[in-house]
PDB file of C-alpha atoms in Angstrom:
ATOM      1  CA  MET A  88      -7.814  16.530   9.383  1.00  0.00           C
ATOM      2  CA  PHE A  89      -6.938  14.192   6.492  1.00  0.00           C
ATOM      3  CA  SER A  90      -4.168  15.846   4.271  1.00  0.00           C
ATOM      4  CA  ILE A  91      -1.305  15.109   2.499  1.00  0.00           C
ATOM      5  CA  LYS A  92       1.898  15.366   3.226  1.00  0.00           C
ATOM      6  CA  ARG A  93       4.143  18.362   2.595  1.00  0.00           C
ATOM      7  CA  TYR A  94       7.792  18.964   1.557  1.00  0.00           C
ATOM      8  CA  LYS A  95      10.324  21.820   1.432  1.00  0.00           C
ATOM      9  CA  TYR A  96      11.596  20.381  -1.633  1.00  0.00           C
ATOM     10  CA  THR A  97       9.362  18.930  -4.703  1.00  0.00           C
ATOM     11  CA  GLU A  98      11.823  18.831  -7.647  1.00  0.00           C
ATOM     12  CA  LEU A  99      11.865  16.261  -9.802  1.00  0.00           C
ATOM     13  CA  PHE A 100      14.089  12.917  -9.499  1.00  0.00           C
ATOM     14  CA  ILE A 101      14.620  13.216  -5.533  1.00  0.00           C
ATOM     15  CA  ILE A 102      15.339   9.957  -3.777  1.00  0.00           C
ATOM     16  CA  PHE A 103      15.376   9.880   0.046  1.00  0.00           C
ATOM     17  CA  VAL A 104      16.072   8.049   3.459  1.00  0.00           C
ATOM     18  CA  ARG A 105      13.396   6.549   5.480  1.00  0.00           C
ATOM     19  CA  TYR A 106      14.499   3.314   8.294  1.00  0.00           C
ATOM     20  CA  LYS A 107      17.938   2.964   6.804  1.00  0.00           C
ATOM     21  CA  ILE A 108      16.843   1.684   3.475  1.00  0.00           C
ATOM     22  CA  PHE A 109      16.740   3.573   0.104  1.00  0.00           C
ATOM     23  CA  MET A 110      13.330   4.882  -1.190  1.00  0.00           C
ATOM     24  CA  ALA A 111      13.010   4.552  -4.741  1.00  0.00           C
ATOM     25  CA  LEU A 112      10.424   8.087  -4.336  1.00  0.00           C
ATOM     26  CA  TYR A 113      11.338   9.365  -7.933  1.00  0.00           C
ATOM     27  CA  LEU A 114       9.291  12.252  -7.865  1.00  0.00           C
ATOM     28  CA  ILE A 115       6.507  14.987  -5.971  1.00  0.00           C
ATOM     29  CA  LYS A 116       5.522  17.717  -7.859  1.00  0.00           C
ATOM     30  CA  ASP A 117       2.970  20.420  -6.351  1.00  0.00           C
ATOM     31  CA  LEU A 118       1.742  20.677 -10.470  1.00  0.00           C
ATOM     32  CA  ASP A 119       1.184  23.921 -11.122  1.00  0.00           C
ATOM     33  CA  ASP A 120      -2.830  24.273 -12.312  1.00  0.00           C
ATOM     34  CA  ASP A 121      -5.924  26.157 -10.686  1.00  0.00           C
ATOM     35  CA  TYR A 122      -6.297  23.309  -8.868  1.00  0.00           C
ATOM     36  CA  HIS A 123      -3.296  21.984  -6.850  1.00  0.00           C
ATOM     37  CA  SER A 124      -3.190  18.581  -8.251  1.00  0.00           C
ATOM     38  CA  LYS A 125      -0.022  17.063  -6.839  1.00  0.00           C
ATOM     39  CA  LEU A 126       2.179  13.750  -8.301  1.00  0.00           C
ATOM     40  CA  GLY A 127       3.684  11.258  -7.068  1.00  0.00           C
ATOM     41  CA  VAL A 128       5.920   9.113  -9.095  1.00  0.00           C
ATOM     42  CA  TRP A 129       8.600   5.597  -7.402  1.00  0.00           C
ATOM     43  CA  GLN A 130      10.118   3.516  -9.207  1.00  0.00           C
ATOM     44  CA  ILE A 131       9.974   0.221  -8.159  1.00  0.00           C
ATOM     45  CA  THR A 132      13.901  -0.725  -6.904  1.00  0.00           C
ATOM     46  CA  GLU A 133      13.304  -2.995  -3.711  1.00  0.00           C
ATOM     47  CA  THR A 134      13.199  -6.263  -3.472  1.00  0.00           C
ATOM     48  CA  GLU A 135       9.453  -7.718  -2.880  1.00  0.00           C
ATOM     49  CA  ALA A 136       9.835  -8.145   1.330  1.00  0.00           C
ATOM     50  CA  GLU A 137      11.455  -4.456   1.458  1.00  0.00           C
ATOM     51  CA  LEU A 138       8.047  -3.162  -0.338  1.00  0.00           C
ATOM     52  CA  ARG A 139       6.468  -4.856   2.474  1.00  0.00           C
ATOM     53  CA  GLN A 140       8.695  -3.192   5.373  1.00  0.00           C
ATOM     54  CA  LEU A 141       7.843   0.210   3.497  1.00  0.00           C
ATOM     55  CA  SER A 142       4.177   0.260   3.427  1.00  0.00           C
ATOM     56  CA  SER A 143       1.999   0.061   6.205  1.00  0.00           C
ATOM     57  CA  ILE A 144      -0.950  -1.870   4.178  1.00  0.00           C
ATOM     58  CA  PRO A 145      -4.264  -2.854   5.991  1.00  0.00           C
ATOM     59  CA  SER A 146      -4.317  -6.632   6.721  1.00  0.00           C
ATOM     60  CA  ASP A 147      -7.335  -7.193   4.052  1.00  0.00           C
ATOM     61  CA  GLU A 148      -5.444  -5.808   1.425  1.00  0.00           C
ATOM     62  CA  LEU A 149      -2.026  -7.320   1.696  1.00  0.00           C
ATOM     63  CA  GLU A 150      -3.463 -10.590   1.992  1.00  0.00           C
ATOM     64  CA  GLU A 151      -5.550  -9.590  -1.410  1.00  0.00           C
ATOM     65  CA  ILE A 152      -2.056  -9.034  -3.083  1.00  0.00           C
ATOM     66  CA  SER A 153      -0.172 -11.977  -1.643  1.00  0.00           C
ATOM     67  CA  TYR A 154      -3.215 -14.445  -3.720  1.00  0.00           C
ATOM     68  CA  ILE A 155      -1.652 -12.435  -7.419  1.00  0.00           C
ATOM     69  CA  LYS A 156       0.937 -14.927  -8.976  1.00  0.00           C
ATOM     70  CA  SER A 157       2.888 -12.415 -10.945  1.00  0.00           C
ATOM     71  CA  GLU A 158       5.606 -11.345  -7.974  1.00  0.00           C
ATOM     72  CA  SER A 159       6.458  -7.904 -10.476  1.00  0.00           C
ATOM     73  CA  LEU A 160       2.318  -6.939 -10.301  1.00  0.00           C
ATOM     74  CA  ARG A 161       2.512  -7.979  -6.227  1.00  0.00           C
ATOM     75  CA  LYS A 162       5.713  -5.623  -6.135  1.00  0.00           C
ATOM     76  CA  GLN A 163       3.470  -2.664  -8.021  1.00  0.00           C
ATOM     77  CA  LYS A 164       1.119  -3.158  -5.438  1.00  0.00           C
ATOM     78  CA  LEU A 165       3.157  -2.477  -3.310  1.00  0.00           C
ATOM     79  CA  ALA A 166       5.062   0.097  -4.364  1.00  0.00           C
ATOM     80  CA  VAL A 167       1.836   1.572  -5.048  1.00  0.00           C
ATOM     81  CA  ARG A 168       2.031   1.545  -1.107  1.00  0.00           C
ATOM     82  CA  ALA A 169       4.860   2.440   0.075  1.00  0.00           C
ATOM     83  CA  LEU A 170       4.343   5.531  -2.826  1.00  0.00           C
ATOM     84  CA  LEU A 171       1.051   6.668  -0.268  1.00  0.00           C
ATOM     85  CA  ASP A 172       2.791   6.713   2.600  1.00  0.00           C
ATOM     86  CA  ALA A 173       4.926   9.167   1.221  1.00  0.00           C
ATOM     87  CA  LEU A 174       2.146  11.172   0.392  1.00  0.00           C
ATOM     88  CA  PHE A 175       0.171  10.812   2.920  1.00  0.00           C
ATOM     89  CA  GLU A 176       0.184  11.451   7.137  1.00  0.00           C
ATOM     90  CA  GLU A 177      -2.670   9.115   7.533  1.00  0.00           C
ATOM     91  CA  LYS A 178      -3.240   5.768   6.667  1.00  0.00           C
ATOM     92  CA  VAL A 179      -5.655   5.200   4.218  1.00  0.00           C
ATOM     93  CA  TYR A 180      -7.307   2.517   3.170  1.00  0.00           C
ATOM     94  CA  LEU A 181      -7.457   2.292  -0.937  1.00  0.00           C
ATOM     95  CA  SER A 182     -10.606   0.396  -2.450  1.00  0.00           C
ATOM     96  CA  HIS A 183     -11.863  -0.381  -5.630  1.00  0.00           C
ATOM     97  CA  HIS A 184     -15.902   0.673  -7.718  1.00  0.00           C
ATOM     98  CA  ASP A 185     -17.295  -1.841  -9.435  1.00  0.00           C
ATOM     99  CA  ASN A 186     -15.739  -0.379 -13.019  1.00  0.00           C
ATOM    100  CA  GLY A 187     -11.995  -0.851 -12.103  1.00  0.00           C
ATOM    101  CA  LYS A 188     -11.676   3.110 -10.486  1.00  0.00           C
ATOM    102  CA  PRO A 189      -9.921   3.271  -7.529  1.00  0.00           C
ATOM    103  CA  TYR A 190     -10.401   5.581  -4.990  1.00  0.00           C
ATOM    104  CA  ILE A 191      -9.527   6.384  -0.838  1.00  0.00           C
ATOM    105  CA  GLU A 192     -12.983   4.574   1.833  1.00  0.00           C
ATOM    106  CA  ASN A 193     -10.555   7.113   4.645  1.00  0.00           C
ATOM    107  CA  SER A 194     -10.455  10.424   2.409  1.00  0.00           C
ATOM    108  CA  ALA A 195     -12.506  12.854  -0.517  1.00  0.00           C
ATOM    109  CA  MET A 196      -9.054  13.196  -2.256  1.00  0.00           C
ATOM    110  CA  ASN A 197      -9.859  12.066  -5.798  1.00  0.00           C
ATOM    111  CA  ILE A 198      -7.169   9.685  -6.868  1.00  0.00           C
ATOM    112  CA  SER A 199      -5.775   8.201 -10.109  1.00  0.00           C
ATOM    113  CA  ILE A 200      -3.097   5.353  -9.881  1.00  0.00           C
ATOM    114  CA  THR A 201      -0.847   3.727 -13.148  1.00  0.00           C
ATOM    115  CA  HIS A 202       1.560   1.259 -12.980  1.00  0.00           C
ATOM    116  CA  THR A 203       4.434  -0.565 -14.821  1.00  0.00           C
ATOM    117  CA  ASN A 204       7.266  -2.972 -13.994  1.00  0.00           C
ATOM    118  CA  LYS A 205       9.603  -0.458 -12.675  1.00  0.00           C
ATOM    119  CA  TYR A 206       7.152   2.596 -12.115  1.00  0.00           C
ATOM    120  CA  VAL A 207       4.156   3.133 -10.546  1.00  0.00           C
ATOM    121  CA  ALA A 208       2.482   6.823 -10.278  1.00  0.00           C
ATOM    122  CA  VAL A 209      -0.063   8.062  -8.083  1.00  0.00           C
ATOM    123  CA  LEU A 210      -2.438  11.784  -9.023  1.00  0.00           C
ATOM    124  CA  LEU A 211      -3.795  13.276  -6.271  1.00  0.00           C
ATOM    125  CA  ASN A 212      -6.952  16.366  -6.198  1.00  0.00           C
ATOM    126  CA  ASP A 213      -9.149  16.813  -2.986  1.00  0.00           C
ATOM    127  CA  THR A 214     -11.899  19.274  -5.629  1.00  0.00           C
ATOM    128  CA  ILE A 215     -11.946  17.502  -9.512  1.00  0.00           C
ATOM    129  CA  GLU A 216     -11.097  13.671 -11.151  1.00  0.00           C
ATOM    130  CA  VAL A 217      -8.411  12.870 -12.851  1.00  0.00           C
ATOM    131  CA  GLY A 218      -6.188  10.858 -14.654  1.00  0.00           C
ATOM    132  CA  VAL A 219      -2.887   8.949 -15.369  1.00  0.00           C
ATOM    133  CA  ASP A 220      -1.227   7.025 -16.596  1.00  0.00           C
ATOM    134  CA  CYS A 221       2.321   5.518 -17.291  1.00  0.00           C
ATOM    135  CA  GLU A 222       3.545   3.554 -20.703  1.00  0.00           C
ATOM    136  CA  SER A 223       7.840   1.612 -21.258  1.00  0.00           C
ATOM    137  CA  LEU A 224       8.322   2.637 -24.052  1.00  0.00           C
ATOM    138  CA  ASP A 225      10.472  -0.342 -25.179  1.00  0.00           C
ATOM    139  CA  ARG A 226       6.251  -1.965 -26.034  1.00  0.00           C
ATOM    140  CA  ASP A 227       5.303  -1.619 -29.399  1.00  0.00           C
ATOM    141  CA  PHE A 228       1.879   0.471 -29.564  1.00  0.00           C
ATOM    142  CA  SER A 229       2.079  -0.354 -33.361  1.00  0.00           C
ATOM    143  CA  ALA A 230      -2.181  -1.896 -32.312  1.00  0.00           C
ATOM    144  CA  VAL A 231      -2.443   1.963 -30.959  1.00  0.00           C
ATOM    145  CA  GLU A 232      -3.000   3.035 -34.589  1.00  0.00           C
ATOM    146  CA  LYS A 233      -6.041   0.924 -35.456  1.00  0.00           C
ATOM    147  CA  LYS A 234      -7.720   0.972 -31.632  1.00  0.00           C
ATOM    148  CA  ALA A 235      -7.488   3.587 -30.717  1.00  0.00           C
ATOM    149  CA  LEU A 236      -6.537   6.762 -32.864  1.00  0.00           C
ATOM    150  CA  SER A 237      -9.250   8.484 -34.904  1.00  0.00           C
ATOM    151  CA  GLU A 238      -8.273   9.118 -38.558  1.00  0.00           C
ATOM    152  CA  ASP A 239      -6.660  12.663 -38.540  1.00  0.00           C
ATOM    153  CA  GLU A 240      -4.106  11.080 -35.417  1.00  0.00           C
ATOM    154  CA  ILE A 241      -2.516   9.018 -38.063  1.00  0.00           C
ATOM    155  CA  GLU A 242      -2.875  11.391 -40.651  1.00  0.00           C
ATOM    156  CA  ASP A 243      -0.853  13.688 -37.907  1.00  0.00           C
ATOM    157  CA  LEU A 244       1.565  10.721 -36.930  1.00  0.00           C
ATOM    158  CA  ASP A 245       6.003  10.878 -37.868  1.00  0.00           C
ATOM    159  CA  GLU A 246       7.335   8.155 -39.330  1.00  0.00           C
ATOM    160  CA  ASP A 247      10.240   8.852 -37.245  1.00  0.00           C
ATOM    161  CA  LYS A 248       9.693   8.591 -33.742  1.00  0.00           C
ATOM    162  CA  ARG A 249       5.866   7.033 -34.532  1.00  0.00           C
ATOM    163  CA  ASN A 250       6.533   4.661 -31.064  1.00  0.00           C
ATOM    164  CA  GLU A 251       6.920   7.335 -29.300  1.00  0.00           C
ATOM    165  CA  GLN A 252       4.039   9.035 -29.931  1.00  0.00           C
ATOM    166  CA  LEU A 253       2.027   6.918 -30.706  1.00  0.00           C
ATOM    167  CA  ALA A 254       2.954   5.499 -26.993  1.00  0.00           C
ATOM    168  CA  ILE A 255       2.114   9.526 -25.396  1.00  0.00           C
ATOM    169  CA  TYR A 256      -1.720   9.143 -27.691  1.00  0.00           C
ATOM    170  CA  TRP A 257      -2.065   5.799 -25.736  1.00  0.00           C
ATOM    171  CA  CYS A 258      -1.300   7.309 -22.560  1.00  0.00           C
ATOM    172  CA  ALA A 259      -3.057  10.580 -23.131  1.00  0.00           C
ATOM    173  CA  LYS A 260      -6.367   8.764 -24.153  1.00  0.00           C
ATOM    174  CA  GLU A 261      -6.077   6.555 -21.134  1.00  0.00           C
ATOM    175  CA  ALA A 262      -5.820   9.414 -17.990  1.00  0.00           C
ATOM    176  CA  ILE A 263      -9.297  10.895 -20.005  1.00  0.00           C
ATOM    177  CA  TYR A 264     -10.875   7.745 -20.111  1.00  0.00           C
ATOM    178  CA  LYS A 265      -9.541   7.143 -16.482  1.00  0.00           C
ATOM    179  CA  LYS A 266     -10.711  10.881 -15.274  1.00  0.00           C
ATOM    180  CA  MET A 267     -14.171  10.854 -16.886  1.00  0.00           C
ATOM    181  CA  SER A 268     -14.730   7.326 -14.937  1.00  0.00           C
ATOM    182  CA  GLN A 269     -17.976   5.654 -18.090  1.00  0.00           C
ATOM    183  CA  PHE A 270     -18.166   2.688 -19.031  1.00  0.00           C
ATOM    184  CA  ASN A 271     -17.633   1.593 -22.889  1.00  0.00           C
ATOM    185  CA  VAL A 272     -15.615   4.975 -24.629  1.00  0.00           C
ATOM    186  CA  ASP A 273     -14.845   4.670 -27.971  1.00  0.00           C
ATOM    187  CA  PHE A 274     -10.802   5.501 -28.109  1.00  0.00           C
ATOM    188  CA  ALA A 275     -11.057   6.234 -31.491  1.00  0.00           C
ATOM    189  CA  GLU A 276     -14.724   8.732 -31.910  1.00  0.00           C
ATOM    190  CA  GLN A 277     -14.933   9.991 -28.578  1.00  0.00           C
ATOM    191  CA  ILE A 278     -11.607  11.047 -27.517  1.00  0.00           C
ATOM    192  CA  GLU A 279      -9.358  13.074 -29.640  1.00  0.00           C
ATOM    193  CA  VAL A 280      -6.087  14.625 -29.719  1.00  0.00           C
ATOM    194  CA  GLU A 281      -4.894  17.479 -31.056  1.00  0.00           C
ATOM    195  CA  GLU A 282      -1.691  17.115 -33.301  1.00  0.00           C
ATOM    196  CA  PHE A 283       1.951  17.266 -31.351  1.00  0.00           C
ATOM    197  CA  ARG A 284       4.980  16.439 -31.551  1.00  0.00           C
ATOM    198  CA  VAL A 285       6.870  14.810 -29.520  1.00  0.00           C
ATOM    199  CA  LYS A 286       9.568  16.461 -27.113  1.00  0.00           C
ATOM    200  CA  GLY A 287      10.424  15.250 -23.730  1.00  0.00           C
ATOM    201  CA  GLU A 288       7.895  17.404 -21.975  1.00  0.00           C
ATOM    202  CA  GLY A 289       5.254  19.232 -23.413  1.00  0.00           C
ATOM    203  CA  GLU A 290       1.577  19.964 -22.880  1.00  0.00           C
ATOM    204  CA  LEU A 291      -1.150  18.081 -25.212  1.00  0.00           C
ATOM    205  CA  ASP A 292      -5.403  19.779 -26.163  1.00  0.00           C
ATOM    206  CA  ALA A 293      -7.363  17.395 -26.113  1.00  0.00           C
ATOM    207  CA  THR A 294     -11.652  16.898 -26.887  1.00  0.00           C
ATOM    208  CA  PHE A 295     -13.587  13.985 -24.638  1.00  0.00           C
ATOM    209  CA  THR A 296     -17.093  13.674 -26.406  1.00  0.00           C
ATOM    210  CA  GLN A 297     -19.628  12.509 -24.647  1.00  0.00           C
ATOM    211  CA  LYS A 298     -22.524   9.799 -25.982  1.00  0.00           C
ATOM    212  CA  ASP A 299     -24.720  13.708 -25.947  1.00  0.00           C
ATOM    213  CA  GLY A 300     -22.010  15.263 -28.208  1.00  0.00           C
ATOM    214  CA  TYR A 301     -21.367  17.708 -25.981  1.00  0.00           C
ATOM    215  CA  GLU A 302     -17.693  18.386 -26.135  1.00  0.00           C
ATOM    216  CA  GLU A 303     -15.591  18.898 -23.500  1.00  0.00           C
ATOM    217  CA  GLU A 304     -11.820  20.592 -23.663  1.00  0.00           C
ATOM    218  CA  LEU A 305      -8.897  19.363 -21.649  1.00  0.00           C
ATOM    219  CA  GLU A 306      -5.414  20.060 -20.649  1.00  0.00           C
ATOM    220  CA  LEU A 307      -2.586  17.293 -20.958  1.00  0.00           C
ATOM    221  CA  HIS A 308       0.882  17.727 -19.716  1.00  0.00           C
ATOM    222  CA  TYR A 309       3.102  14.482 -20.536  1.00  0.00           C
ATOM    223  CA  ILE A 310       6.827  13.981 -19.340  1.00  0.00           C
ATOM    224  CA  THR A 311       9.213  11.527 -21.023  1.00  0.00           C
ATOM    225  CA  PHE A 312      11.932   9.850 -18.919  1.00  0.00           C
ATOM    226  CA  ASP A 313      13.916   6.915 -18.638  1.00  0.00           C
ATOM    227  CA  ARG A 314      12.491   4.937 -21.799  1.00  0.00           C
ATOM    228  CA  HIS A 315       8.685   5.847 -20.341  1.00  0.00           C
ATOM    229  CA  VAL A 316       5.891   8.380 -20.183  1.00  0.00           C
ATOM    230  CA  LEU A 317       4.147   9.863 -18.511  1.00  0.00           C
ATOM    231  CA  VAL A 318       1.132  11.714 -18.931  1.00  0.00           C
ATOM    232  CA  TRP A 319      -1.659  13.427 -17.187  1.00  0.00           C
ATOM    233  CA  VAL A 320      -4.942  15.157 -17.218  1.00  0.00           C
ATOM    234  CA  ALA A 321      -6.872  17.709 -14.665  1.00  0.00           C
ATOM    235  CA  ALA A 322      -7.794  21.134 -15.715  1.00  0.00           C
TER     236      ALA A 322
END
């Protein structure tokens, strides 16, 4: 039976040692939701060569990664692989649908992936579709206001924490977009995030409006850490 690795400890900020190389496994957490989702986060501290040693990556996928010109992006892809090895007992074969949504060829497990220059994250669930997104808070998110926010969301912005709040809005909408897996989604019109105040971690309520007008209520969670924000949605 295909299974996820189980660990005795699932607290934040754990570091494992494997093959005498320090792996930057930043977090593995069984989420407290009704669908038993699992979240994994990897901090990219290794060289590209070390990441290749850590990941049991299929040869065809490794060849595809080798064609990527950006070293940073190659390392992100390899770190995703290393994280999957930490999460699964069996070797997994990762692929993507035409719309870019990832899936595991040899498992029915639902998966969502996100990566930045410094961190990669994976969200798993064997029952429902999920979505996760991570961004560095050192980015300028001012363009998000015009591109992705409704008038009500713009009115709710806090001037003192504007960029951080915009980052959370963007990650929340990206996570929902990944979960819903639809083409041509209007972030400002179809995804509405209820008013919130920025904290170290918290919950977000949101509504996704289908093209036919049907509204779906969603609950998200977020954490901020090391100048990054991470948002995920399952329920």
